[in-house]
CSV table of C-alpha atoms in Angstrom, one decimal:
chain,number,residue,atom,x,y,z
A,1,MET,CA,-1.8,-3.9,8.7
A,2,LYS,CA,-5.4,-3.2,9.4
A,3,MET,CA,-7.3,-0.6,7.3
A,4,THR,CA,-7.9,1.5,10.5
A,5,GLU,CA,-4.2,1.8,10.9
A,6,ILE,CA,-3.8,2.8,7.3
A,7,ARG,CA,-6.6,5.4,7.6
A,8,THR,CA,-4.8,6.8,10.6
A,9,MET,CA,-1.5,7.0,8.8
A,10,ALA,CA,-3.2,8.6,5.8
A,11,LYS,CA,-4.9,11.2,8.0
A,12,SER,CA,-1.7,12.0,9.8
A,13,ARG,CA,-0.2,12.8,6.4
A,14,GLY,CA,-3.1,15.0,5.4
A,15,LEU,CA,-4.5,12.6,2.9
A,16,LYS,CA,-8.2,12.2,2.5
A,17,LEU,CA,-9.5,8.7,1.8
A,18,GLY,CA,-13.0,8.8,0.4
A,19,VAL,CA,-15.8,6.3,1.1
A,20,GLY,CA,-15.0,3.1,-0.7
A,21,THR,CA,-11.3,3.6,-0.9
A,22,THR,CA,-9.7,0.2,-0.9
A,23,LYS,CA,-6.7,-0.9,1.2
A,24,ILE,CA,-4.6,-1.1,-2.0
A,25,GLN,CA,-5.6,2.4,-3.1
A,26,ALA,CA,-5.0,3.9,0.3
A,27,VAL,CA,-1.5,2.4,0.6
A,28,ARG,CA,-0.6,3.5,-2.8
A,29,MET,CA,-1.7,7.1,-2.0
A,30,ILE,CA,0.6,6.9,1.1
A,31,GLN,CA,3.5,5.6,-0.9
A,32,LEU,CA,3.2,8.4,-3.5
A,33,ASP,CA,2.9,11.0,-0.7
A,34,GLU,CA,6.1,9.6,0.8
A,35,GLY,CA,7.9,10.1,-2.6
A,36,ASN,CA,8.0,6.3,-3.3
A,37,PHE,CA,6.6,4.3,-6.1
A,38,ASP,CA,3.0,3.2,-5.7
A,39,CYS,CA,4.0,-0.5,-5.9
A,40,PHE,CA,1.7,-2.0,-3.2
A,41,ALA,CA,0.2,-5.3,-4.4
A,42,ARG,CA,2.1,-5.2,-7.6
A,43,ALA,CA,5.0,-7.5,-6.8
A,44,GLU,CA,5.8,-9.6,-9.8
A,45,ALA,CA,6.0,-13.3,-9.2
A,46,GLY,CA,5.8,-12.6,-5.4
A,47,TYR,CA,9.2,-10.8,-5.5
A,48,CYS,CA,9.8,-7.5,-3.7
A,49,ASP,CA,13.2,-6.0,-2.8
A,50,GLN,CA,11.8,-3.4,-0.5
A,51,GLU,CA,12.6,-5.3,2.7
A,52,GLY,CA,12.2,-2.2,5.0
A,53,CYS,CA,8.7,-1.4,3.7
A,54,ILE,CA,6.1,-1.5,6.5
A,55,PHE,CA,3.5,-2.8,4.0
A,56,ARG,CA,5.6,-5.6,2.6
A,57,MET,CA,3.9,-8.6,4.1
A,58,ASP,CA,0.4,-7.4,3.1
A,59,CYS,CA,1.8,-6.4,-0.3
A,60,LEU,CA,3.1,-9.9,-1.0
A,61,SER,CA,0.0,-11.6,0.2
A,62,LEU,CA,-2.2,-9.4,-2.1
A,63,ALA,CA,0.0,-9.3,-5.1
A,64,PRO,CA,-0.9,-12.7,-6.7
A,65,LYS,CA,-4.6,-11.7,-6.4
A,66,GLN,CA,-4.1,-8.3,-7.9
A,67,ASN,CA,-4.4,-7.4,-11.6
A,68,ASN,CA,-1.4,-5.0,-11.4
A,69,GLY,CA,-3.5,-2.3,-13.0
């Protein structure tokens, strides 16, 4: 998912993304606003059981590069 799509999604939820907000930070804000865990890019060993998540493919592609912190 492109950052422009994520920004649009955040805006529609009333979330404000500041200058310099990363894709990971933005998606995690959306996840928390939805009442979900902010697990984006934190998949351990490339595993994620959230098959219905719209961010899943991006999440799994970023997880190995992420510090999980």
